[in-house]
Amino acid sequence: MTVYHAAHCWLDGRVVRDVQIEINGGRFTRISPNEKGEVDIRLPGLTLPGMANAHSHAFHRALRGRTHADRGTFWTWREEMYRVAAALDPESYLRLARATYAEMALAGITAVGEFHYLHHGPDGTPYHDPNAMGHALIEAAREAGIRITLLDTLYLQSGVDGRPLEGVQRRFGDGDPQRWASRVAGLGAAPHARIGAAIHSVRAVPAHHLGELADRGPLHIHLSEQPAENEQCRAVHGCSPTELLDRHGVLGPQLTAVHATHLTDRDVKLLGGSGTGICMCPTTERDLADGIGRARELADAGSPLSLGSDSHAVIDPFEEARALEMNERLASRQRGRLTVAELIRAAANHASIGWDDAGEIAVGKRADLVAVALDTVRTAGAEPTGALLAATAADVTDVIVDGRHVVADRRHTAIDVPRALAEAIS
Ligand SMILES: [Zn+2]
């Protein structure tokens, strides 16, 4: 058993002073506000629930600082991304993902949803262990000290019109949903790992197969990130991608739609009315010039929000949360569109990746904590409640995952993260 003292703690949607937090067996067993007695470890600053990174492609981390300065489009960026995808094998992917997940831990992320489609060898031939790449990701998360939900992705074609996979895309495909399902059945869960599913997009899976994954949860899908996807979907199916998912019974609380940037009013109603989750990835969406999604309207319609660092142009849940609100301000010309409590709920939405028992500092929940310094050049003088809108990942001092102290005094306890990143990417 370990007892922590949090100088300021985010409890029940507000900041409370002097909170004692008892952890036993990886769970919170006692939470006592206004207590100053003997404790094992003191967390100065503001203590928040552990953050969930609901949308990650670990290998995109290798593109950091290499693609952002150029002109071009989402589609030319995708060519660069495919070049990285073509070069990885299970061993090099383990190194890259381990370093990337350790960077996430340093930023206050305690669980990642890995949207995984880099399955097979370079020409599409399965590895000896057909889940070698998925197992590398699960091992990477274990070594980095965070939980993972492997959202193993069904990817069957290269366009809405049914064009076959080509080039590096052959690494992504299993041929049909049955072969995908039998491979995924070979993925073992672990105490830190859960297996979920993903449909890459309405581009990559024929419409008549969409419903086959509908009852799998957590289920994720890229949705309407680019207007081109909407146009292609309309040309082939005569409806929006959201309407296509509705037609095939895929919408619902088990589903998280990633991006959901270019939606019609009807799409917003369908997504919200069905309780479909929405994962926005503001730092990636701005890097790729995708556009601004309709976070406030989707939340009002009934969609729980979550956040992802997606392409890892930035790994900083504070920046993602802040960008969600700031994008709303730019688009609406109104301030305070999402409250701090709503932003923390989105940043700590572990349920979106299947960890329903995490994301809150409350008795019985998984013991994830993130301590944020309130005495840095960015945060000094800030009110603790406002610190979320001032802090960055660099202000995280301590991270506890399932009761284990993974980041202490701004350092990862097991990995030299900058060095591991440099070695994995060079
Ligand atoms: Zn993505």
Short mmCIF file of C-alpha atoms and ligand atoms in Angstrom, two decimals:
data_model
loop_
_atom_site.label_atom_id
_atom_site.label_comp_id
_atom_site.label_asym_id
_atom_site.label_seq_id
_atom_site.Cartn_x
_atom_site.Cartn_y
_atom_site.Cartn_z
CA MET A 1 0.00 0.00 0.00
CA THR A 2 1.22 3.50 -0.83
CA VAL A 3 -0.24 6.77 0.44
CA TYR A 4 0.23 9.92 -1.61
CA HIS A 5 -0.46 13.50 -0.65
CA ALA A 6 -1.64 15.76 -3.46
CA ALA A 7 -1.31 19.48 -2.71
CA HIS A 8 -4.09 20.15 -5.25
CA CYS A 9 -6.16 17.32 -6.70
CA TRP A 10 -8.80 17.12 -9.44
CA LEU A 11 -11.73 15.40 -7.67
CA ASP A 12 -15.36 15.27 -8.82
CA GLY A 13 -14.87 17.96 -11.44
CA ARG A 14 -13.02 20.53 -9.32
CA VAL A 15 -9.71 21.23 -7.58
CA VAL A 16 -9.52 20.17 -3.90
CA ARG A 17 -6.57 20.96 -1.57
CA ASP A 18 -4.55 18.55 0.56
CA VAL A 19 -5.89 15.21 -0.60
CA GLN A 20 -4.55 11.91 0.70
CA ILE A 21 -4.73 9.15 -1.87
CA GLU A 22 -4.27 5.55 -0.80
CA ILE A 23 -3.39 2.98 -3.45
CA ASN A 24 -3.48 -0.77 -2.94
CA GLY A 25 -3.23 -3.49 -5.58
CA GLY A 26 -3.20 -0.92 -8.39
CA ARG A 27 -6.53 0.66 -7.33
CA PHE A 28 -7.54 3.71 -5.33
CA THR A 29 -8.66 2.42 -1.93
CA ARG A 30 -9.14 5.67 -0.01
CA ILE A 31 -9.40 9.34 -1.01
CA SER A 32 -9.43 11.85 1.84
CA PRO A 33 -9.60 15.60 1.20
CA ASN A 34 -8.23 18.12 3.70
CA GLU A 35 -5.73 15.74 5.30
CA LYS A 36 -2.12 16.59 6.09
CA GLY A 37 -0.87 13.56 8.08
CA GLU A 38 2.01 11.14 7.38
CA VAL A 39 2.28 9.91 3.80
CA ASP A 40 4.76 7.95 1.66
CA ILE A 41 5.07 10.32 -1.30
CA ARG A 42 4.16 13.99 -1.73
CA LEU A 43 2.97 15.27 -5.09
CA PRO A 44 3.33 19.04 -5.22
CA GLY A 45 1.41 20.97 -7.86
CA LEU A 46 -1.85 19.76 -9.39
CA THR A 47 -2.69 16.05 -9.52
CA LEU A 48 -4.95 14.94 -12.37
CA PRO A 49 -6.32 11.59 -13.50
CA GLY A 50 -4.09 9.72 -15.97
CA MET A 51 -4.71 10.75 -19.56
CA ALA A 52 -5.85 8.40 -22.37
CA ASN A 53 -4.39 8.80 -25.84
CA ALA A 54 -7.34 7.38 -27.75
CA HIS A 55 -5.80 7.50 -31.22
CA SER A 56 -2.19 6.60 -32.01
CA HIS A 57 -0.23 5.24 -34.94
CA ALA A 58 3.09 4.66 -33.16
CA PHE A 59 5.18 4.55 -36.33
CA HIS A 60 4.14 8.07 -37.37
CA ARG A 61 6.47 9.33 -34.62
CA ALA A 62 9.32 8.78 -37.10
CA LEU A 63 7.91 11.64 -39.23
CA ARG A 64 8.24 14.25 -36.45
CA GLY A 65 10.11 17.30 -37.68
CA ARG A 66 10.48 15.84 -41.17
CA THR A 67 7.18 16.62 -42.84
CA HIS A 68 5.65 19.67 -41.19
CA ALA A 69 7.49 22.43 -43.06
CA ASP A 70 6.36 21.40 -46.53
CA ARG A 71 3.41 22.44 -48.57
CA GLY A 72 1.44 19.55 -50.02
CA THR A 73 -1.74 17.93 -48.75
CA PHE A 74 -2.92 15.14 -46.49
CA TRP A 75 -2.42 12.84 -49.49
CA THR A 76 1.21 13.88 -50.18
CA TRP A 77 1.91 13.54 -46.43
CA ARG A 78 0.45 10.02 -46.66
CA GLU A 79 3.14 9.12 -49.22
CA GLU A 80 5.84 10.07 -46.67
CA MET A 81 4.04 8.04 -44.02
CA TYR A 82 3.92 5.03 -46.35
CA ARG A 83 7.71 5.30 -46.82
CA VAL A 84 8.21 4.85 -43.06
CA ALA A 85 5.64 2.03 -42.96
CA ALA A 86 7.51 0.16 -45.70
CA ALA A 87 10.78 0.05 -43.73
CA LEU A 88 9.64 -1.37 -40.37
CA ASP A 89 9.89 -4.95 -39.10
CA PRO A 90 8.80 -6.37 -35.72
CA GLU A 91 12.17 -5.64 -34.11
CA SER A 92 12.51 -2.05 -35.29
CA TYR A 93 8.82 -1.42 -34.60
CA LEU A 94 9.27 -2.59 -31.00
CA ARG A 95 12.12 -0.08 -30.53
CA LEU A 96 10.18 2.79 -32.12
CA ALA A 97 6.90 2.08 -30.29
CA ARG A 98 8.67 1.57 -26.94
CA ALA A 99 10.30 4.98 -27.24
CA THR A 100 7.07 6.62 -28.47
CA TYR A 101 5.00 5.13 -25.65
CA ALA A 102 7.65 6.20 -23.14
CA GLU A 103 7.34 9.74 -24.52
CA MET A 104 3.58 9.42 -23.92
CA ALA A 105 4.20 8.36 -20.31
CA LEU A 106 6.36 11.46 -19.77
CA ALA A 107 3.47 13.57 -21.06
CA GLY A 108 0.96 12.12 -18.56
CA ILE A 109 -0.60 9.45 -20.79
CA THR A 110 -1.36 6.22 -18.93
CA ALA A 111 -3.14 4.28 -21.69
CA VAL A 112 -2.96 4.32 -25.47
CA GLY A 113 -5.40 3.20 -28.15
CA GLU A 114 -3.15 1.94 -30.93
CA PHE A 115 -4.95 1.94 -34.27
CA HIS A 116 -2.88 -0.87 -35.73
CA TYR A 117 -2.84 -1.80 -39.40
CA LEU A 118 0.85 -2.45 -40.09
CA HIS A 119 0.36 -6.20 -39.87
CA HIS A 120 2.35 -8.14 -42.42
CA GLY A 121 5.73 -8.28 -44.15
CA PRO A 122 6.62 -5.74 -46.85
CA ASP A 123 4.91 -7.60 -49.72
CA GLY A 124 1.86 -8.57 -47.66
CA THR A 125 3.15 -12.02 -46.66
CA PRO A 126 2.32 -12.74 -42.99
CA TYR A 127 5.22 -13.08 -40.56
CA HIS A 128 5.90 -16.50 -38.99
CA ASP A 129 3.87 -15.18 -36.05
CA PRO A 130 1.09 -13.45 -38.02
CA ASN A 131 0.67 -11.06 -35.06
CA ALA A 132 4.39 -10.28 -34.72
CA MET A 133 3.80 -6.54 -35.23
CA GLY A 134 0.84 -6.43 -32.80
CA HIS A 135 2.80 -8.35 -30.19
CA ALA A 136 5.69 -5.87 -30.64
CA LEU A 137 3.27 -3.03 -29.81
CA ILE A 138 1.90 -4.80 -26.73
CA GLU A 139 5.44 -5.48 -25.51
CA ALA A 140 6.43 -1.87 -26.24
CA ALA A 141 3.62 -0.59 -24.01
CA ARG A 142 4.60 -3.01 -21.23
CA GLU A 143 8.21 -1.80 -21.29
CA ALA A 144 7.07 1.84 -21.39
CA GLY A 145 4.84 1.19 -18.36
CA ILE A 146 1.48 2.19 -19.89
CA ARG A 147 -1.66 0.25 -20.81
CA ILE A 148 -2.54 -0.41 -24.43
CA THR A 149 -5.69 -1.24 -26.33
CA LEU A 150 -4.63 -2.76 -29.60
CA LEU A 151 -7.31 -1.65 -32.05
CA ASP A 152 -6.50 -4.22 -34.69
CA THR A 153 -7.66 -2.79 -37.98
CA LEU A 154 -9.58 -4.32 -40.85
CA TYR A 155 -8.14 -2.89 -44.09
CA LEU A 156 -9.24 -4.56 -47.32
CA GLN A 157 -9.19 -2.14 -50.25
CA SER A 158 -7.57 1.09 -51.32
CA GLY A 159 -10.64 3.16 -52.19
CA VAL A 160 -14.44 3.39 -51.75
CA ASP A 161 -14.77 2.12 -55.32
CA GLY A 162 -13.20 -1.23 -54.34
CA ARG A 163 -9.71 -0.74 -55.83
CA PRO A 164 -7.32 -3.42 -54.46
CA LEU A 165 -4.53 -2.62 -52.01
CA GLU A 166 -1.36 -1.50 -53.73
CA GLY A 167 2.30 -0.98 -52.77
CA VAL A 168 2.90 -0.73 -49.03
CA GLN A 169 -0.85 -1.04 -48.36
CA ARG A 170 -0.47 -4.80 -48.96
CA ARG A 171 1.13 -4.93 -45.50
CA PHE A 172 -2.18 -3.73 -44.02
CA GLY A 173 -4.59 -6.26 -45.52
CA ASP A 174 -5.85 -9.69 -44.42
CA GLY A 175 -7.93 -10.36 -47.56
CA ASP A 176 -11.33 -10.73 -45.92
CA PRO A 177 -13.01 -10.27 -42.52
CA GLN A 178 -12.85 -13.98 -41.64
CA ARG A 179 -9.08 -14.15 -42.06
CA TRP A 180 -8.75 -10.87 -40.14
CA ALA A 181 -10.88 -12.31 -37.29
CA SER A 182 -8.94 -15.56 -37.07
CA ARG A 183 -5.62 -13.68 -36.93
CA VAL A 184 -6.96 -11.30 -34.26
CA ALA A 185 -8.16 -14.29 -32.21
CA GLY A 186 -4.47 -15.22 -31.83
CA LEU A 187 -3.66 -11.94 -30.05
CA GLY A 188 -3.37 -12.53 -26.33
CA ALA A 189 -4.61 -9.94 -23.85
CA ALA A 190 -2.38 -9.19 -20.86
CA PRO A 191 -2.88 -7.33 -17.57
CA HIS A 192 -1.81 -4.12 -19.34
CA ALA A 193 -3.30 -4.95 -22.76
CA ARG A 194 -6.73 -5.26 -24.27
CA ILE A 195 -7.66 -6.24 -27.81
CA GLY A 196 -10.15 -4.04 -29.63
CA ALA A 197 -11.01 -3.61 -33.29
CA ALA A 198 -11.00 -0.93 -35.94
CA ILE A 199 -12.39 -0.42 -39.39
CA HIS A 200 -9.76 1.69 -41.13
CA SER A 201 -12.37 3.86 -42.90
CA VAL A 202 -15.27 3.54 -45.31
CA ARG A 203 -12.57 3.83 -47.99
CA ALA A 204 -10.78 0.68 -46.86
CA VAL A 205 -13.64 -1.73 -46.10
CA PRO A 206 -16.43 -2.63 -48.56
CA ALA A 207 -19.84 -1.47 -47.32
CA HIS A 208 -21.29 -4.99 -47.13
CA HIS A 209 -18.60 -5.95 -44.61
CA LEU A 210 -19.02 -2.90 -42.32
CA GLY A 211 -21.71 -4.49 -40.15
CA GLU A 212 -19.60 -7.57 -39.42
CA LEU A 213 -17.55 -5.70 -36.81
CA ALA A 214 -20.48 -3.75 -35.37
CA ASP A 215 -20.77 -5.74 -32.14
CA ARG A 216 -17.05 -5.65 -31.34
CA GLY A 217 -16.04 -3.11 -28.77
CA PRO A 218 -14.13 -0.98 -28.41
CA LEU A 219 -14.41 -0.36 -32.15
CA HIS A 220 -12.80 2.66 -33.84
CA ILE A 221 -12.97 4.09 -37.37
CA HIS A 222 -11.43 7.05 -39.20
CA LEU A 223 -14.43 9.13 -40.29
CA SER A 224 -14.72 12.09 -42.65
CA GLU A 225 -11.23 13.44 -42.00
CA GLN A 226 -11.05 14.77 -45.55
CA PRO A 227 -13.79 16.14 -47.84
CA ALA A 228 -12.50 13.77 -50.56
CA GLU A 229 -13.69 10.77 -48.50
CA ASN A 230 -17.18 12.27 -48.28
CA GLU A 231 -17.26 12.98 -52.03
CA GLN A 232 -16.09 9.45 -52.94
CA CYS A 233 -18.63 7.94 -50.56
CA ARG A 234 -21.45 10.02 -52.05
CA ALA A 235 -20.38 9.06 -55.57
CA VAL A 236 -20.44 5.32 -54.81
CA HIS A 237 -23.12 4.99 -52.10
CA GLY A 238 -25.16 8.19 -52.47
CA CYS A 239 -24.72 9.13 -48.80
CA SER A 240 -22.18 10.45 -46.29
CA PRO A 241 -19.79 8.05 -44.52
CA THR A 242 -21.76 8.55 -41.27
CA GLU A 243 -25.03 7.67 -43.05
CA LEU A 244 -23.34 4.59 -44.51
CA LEU A 245 -22.30 3.45 -41.02
CA ASP A 246 -25.85 4.08 -39.79
CA ARG A 247 -27.27 2.06 -42.68
CA HIS A 248 -25.09 -0.91 -41.70
CA GLY A 249 -25.82 -0.69 -37.96
CA VAL A 250 -22.29 0.31 -36.94
CA LEU A 251 -23.09 3.47 -34.95
CA GLY A 252 -23.48 3.16 -31.18
CA PRO A 253 -21.70 3.57 -27.85
CA GLN A 254 -19.21 0.79 -28.69
CA LEU A 255 -17.91 2.88 -31.62
CA THR A 256 -15.51 5.82 -31.57
CA ALA A 257 -15.35 7.88 -34.76
CA VAL A 258 -11.89 9.40 -35.16
CA HIS A 259 -11.63 12.97 -36.52
CA ALA A 260 -15.27 13.37 -37.69
CA THR A 261 -14.16 16.70 -39.11
CA HIS A 262 -16.43 17.24 -42.11
CA LEU A 263 -19.97 16.40 -41.02
CA THR A 264 -23.44 17.44 -42.12
CA ASP A 265 -26.06 18.46 -39.55
CA ARG A 266 -27.68 15.06 -40.07
CA ASP A 267 -24.35 13.30 -39.41
CA VAL A 268 -24.02 15.18 -36.08
CA LYS A 269 -27.54 14.05 -35.09
CA LEU A 270 -26.87 10.43 -36.08
CA LEU A 271 -23.56 10.28 -34.21
CA GLY A 272 -24.83 12.03 -31.08
CA GLY A 273 -28.21 10.28 -31.04
CA SER A 274 -26.55 6.86 -31.16
CA GLY A 275 -24.04 7.75 -28.41
CA THR A 276 -21.11 7.17 -30.79
CA GLY A 277 -17.89 8.53 -29.30
CA ILE A 278 -15.82 11.13 -31.13
CA CYS A 279 -12.03 11.19 -30.91
CA MET A 280 -10.55 14.45 -32.10
CA CYS A 281 -6.83 14.84 -32.78
CA PRO A 282 -6.42 18.62 -32.98
CA THR A 283 -2.61 18.81 -33.30
CA THR A 284 -2.62 16.33 -36.18
CA GLU A 285 -5.70 17.85 -37.79
CA ARG A 286 -4.07 21.28 -37.84
CA ASP A 287 -0.74 19.87 -39.08
CA LEU A 288 -2.50 18.16 -41.99
CA ALA A 289 -4.78 21.14 -42.67
CA ASP A 290 -7.81 18.86 -42.20
CA GLY A 291 -10.17 21.47 -40.80
CA ILE A 292 -11.97 22.01 -37.48
CA GLY A 293 -14.51 19.50 -36.21
CA ARG A 294 -17.72 20.40 -34.37
CA ALA A 295 -16.80 19.35 -30.84
CA ARG A 296 -19.39 21.38 -28.92
CA GLU A 297 -22.29 20.39 -31.17
CA LEU A 298 -21.29 16.71 -31.10
CA ALA A 299 -21.03 16.74 -27.29
CA ASP A 300 -24.42 18.47 -27.04
CA ALA A 301 -25.92 15.89 -29.40
CA GLY A 302 -24.77 13.07 -27.09
CA SER A 303 -21.30 12.00 -28.25
CA PRO A 304 -18.64 11.52 -25.55
CA LEU A 305 -15.40 13.24 -26.63
CA SER A 306 -11.90 11.79 -26.45
CA LEU A 307 -8.51 12.97 -27.69
CA GLY A 308 -5.63 11.43 -29.63
CA SER A 309 -2.17 12.46 -30.75
CA ASP A 310 -2.61 10.37 -33.94
CA SER A 311 0.45 11.25 -36.08
CA HIS A 312 2.47 12.43 -33.05
CA ALA A 313 3.46 15.74 -34.61
CA VAL A 314 3.04 16.64 -30.92
CA ILE A 315 2.60 14.29 -27.93
CA ASP A 316 1.04 16.54 -25.33
CA PRO A 317 -2.46 15.89 -23.96
CA PHE A 318 -2.56 19.42 -22.50
CA GLU A 319 -2.02 20.87 -25.96
CA GLU A 320 -4.70 18.58 -27.45
CA ALA A 321 -7.22 19.61 -24.77
CA ARG A 322 -6.36 23.28 -25.17
CA ALA A 323 -6.58 23.04 -28.96
CA LEU A 324 -10.05 21.50 -28.73
CA GLU A 325 -11.28 24.63 -26.96
CA MET A 326 -9.19 27.10 -28.98
CA ASN A 327 -10.38 25.61 -32.29
CA GLU A 328 -13.96 26.05 -31.04
CA ARG A 329 -13.19 29.68 -30.23
CA LEU A 330 -11.72 30.34 -33.67
CA ALA A 331 -14.61 28.68 -35.45
CA SER A 332 -17.42 30.17 -33.32
CA ARG A 333 -15.84 33.47 -32.17
CA GLN A 334 -17.05 32.60 -28.66
CA ARG A 335 -14.89 31.83 -25.61
CA GLY A 336 -15.45 29.12 -23.04
CA ARG A 337 -17.12 26.64 -25.38
CA LEU A 338 -15.86 23.65 -23.34
CA THR A 339 -15.33 23.84 -19.59
CA VAL A 340 -12.09 22.72 -17.93
CA ALA A 341 -14.04 19.76 -16.51
CA GLU A 342 -15.19 18.77 -20.01
CA LEU A 343 -11.63 19.07 -21.35
CA ILE A 344 -10.23 16.87 -18.56
CA ARG A 345 -13.01 14.34 -19.15
CA ALA A 346 -12.08 14.21 -22.85
CA ALA A 347 -8.33 13.94 -22.13
CA ALA A 348 -8.94 11.16 -19.58
CA ASN A 349 -11.58 9.23 -21.56
CA HIS A 350 -10.24 5.72 -20.96
CA ALA A 351 -13.68 4.23 -21.64
CA SER A 352 -13.24 5.15 -25.32
CA ILE A 353 -10.51 2.49 -25.50
CA GLY A 354 -12.23 -0.04 -23.28
CA TRP A 355 -10.80 0.79 -19.83
CA ASP A 356 -14.10 1.73 -18.20
CA ASP A 357 -12.52 1.47 -14.74
CA ALA A 358 -9.99 4.28 -15.31
CA GLY A 359 -9.93 8.01 -15.95
CA GLU A 360 -11.12 9.28 -12.58
CA ILE A 361 -9.54 9.69 -9.15
CA ALA A 362 -12.16 7.73 -7.20
CA VAL A 363 -12.22 4.72 -4.88
CA GLY A 364 -12.23 1.45 -6.84
CA LYS A 365 -10.82 2.95 -10.05
CA ARG A 366 -7.42 2.10 -11.53
CA ALA A 367 -4.75 4.11 -9.74
CA ASP A 368 -3.51 6.43 -12.51
CA LEU A 369 -2.21 9.87 -11.46
CA VAL A 370 -0.46 12.72 -13.24
CA ALA A 371 1.22 15.46 -11.23
CA VAL A 372 1.69 18.83 -12.93
CA ALA A 373 4.12 21.39 -11.53
CA LEU A 374 2.62 24.77 -10.70
CA ASP A 375 5.99 26.49 -10.31
CA THR A 376 7.43 26.41 -13.83
CA VAL A 377 7.81 29.37 -16.18
CA ARG A 378 4.55 28.35 -17.83
CA THR A 379 2.46 27.64 -14.76
CA ALA A 380 3.82 29.89 -11.98
CA GLY A 381 1.05 32.19 -10.76
CA ALA A 382 -1.74 30.23 -12.48
CA GLU A 383 -4.82 29.24 -10.52
CA PRO A 384 -4.74 25.43 -10.20
CA THR A 385 -8.02 25.11 -12.15
CA GLY A 386 -6.68 27.26 -14.97
CA ALA A 387 -3.38 25.39 -15.10
CA LEU A 388 -4.77 22.95 -17.68
CA LEU A 389 -4.90 25.82 -20.14
CA ALA A 390 -1.33 26.92 -19.33
CA ALA A 391 0.62 23.70 -18.71
CA THR A 392 2.40 21.52 -21.25
CA ALA A 393 3.71 17.97 -21.20
CA ALA A 394 7.03 19.43 -19.99
CA ASP A 395 5.35 20.41 -16.70
CA VAL A 396 4.46 16.80 -15.80
CA THR A 397 6.64 15.68 -12.89
CA ASP A 398 5.17 12.32 -11.86
CA VAL A 399 3.03 9.69 -13.53
CA ILE A 400 1.53 6.69 -11.77
CA VAL A 401 -0.02 3.89 -13.83
CA ASP A 402 -2.04 1.17 -12.07
CA GLY A 403 -0.24 2.14 -8.87
CA ARG A 404 3.26 1.97 -10.40
CA HIS A 405 5.43 5.08 -10.40
CA VAL A 406 6.44 5.21 -14.10
CA VAL A 407 7.64 8.82 -14.26
CA ALA A 408 9.33 10.32 -11.21
CA ASP A 409 10.77 13.83 -11.01
CA ARG A 410 10.29 14.33 -14.78
CA ARG A 411 12.19 11.16 -15.73
CA HIS A 412 10.97 7.83 -17.01
CA THR A 413 12.00 5.25 -14.41
CA ALA A 414 13.04 2.60 -16.99
CA ILE A 415 13.88 4.31 -20.29
CA ASP A 416 16.19 7.14 -21.39
CA VAL A 417 13.48 8.49 -23.66
CA PRO A 418 15.29 11.05 -25.86
CA ARG A 419 18.06 8.53 -26.50
CA ALA A 420 15.61 5.70 -27.22
CA LEU A 421 13.75 7.93 -29.69
CA ALA A 422 16.95 9.03 -31.44
CA GLU A 423 18.19 5.44 -31.73
CA ALA A 424 14.83 4.14 -32.96
CA ILE A 425 14.47 6.80 -35.64
CA SER A 426 18.03 7.34 -36.95
ZN ZN B 1 -5.36 7.86 -37.64
#
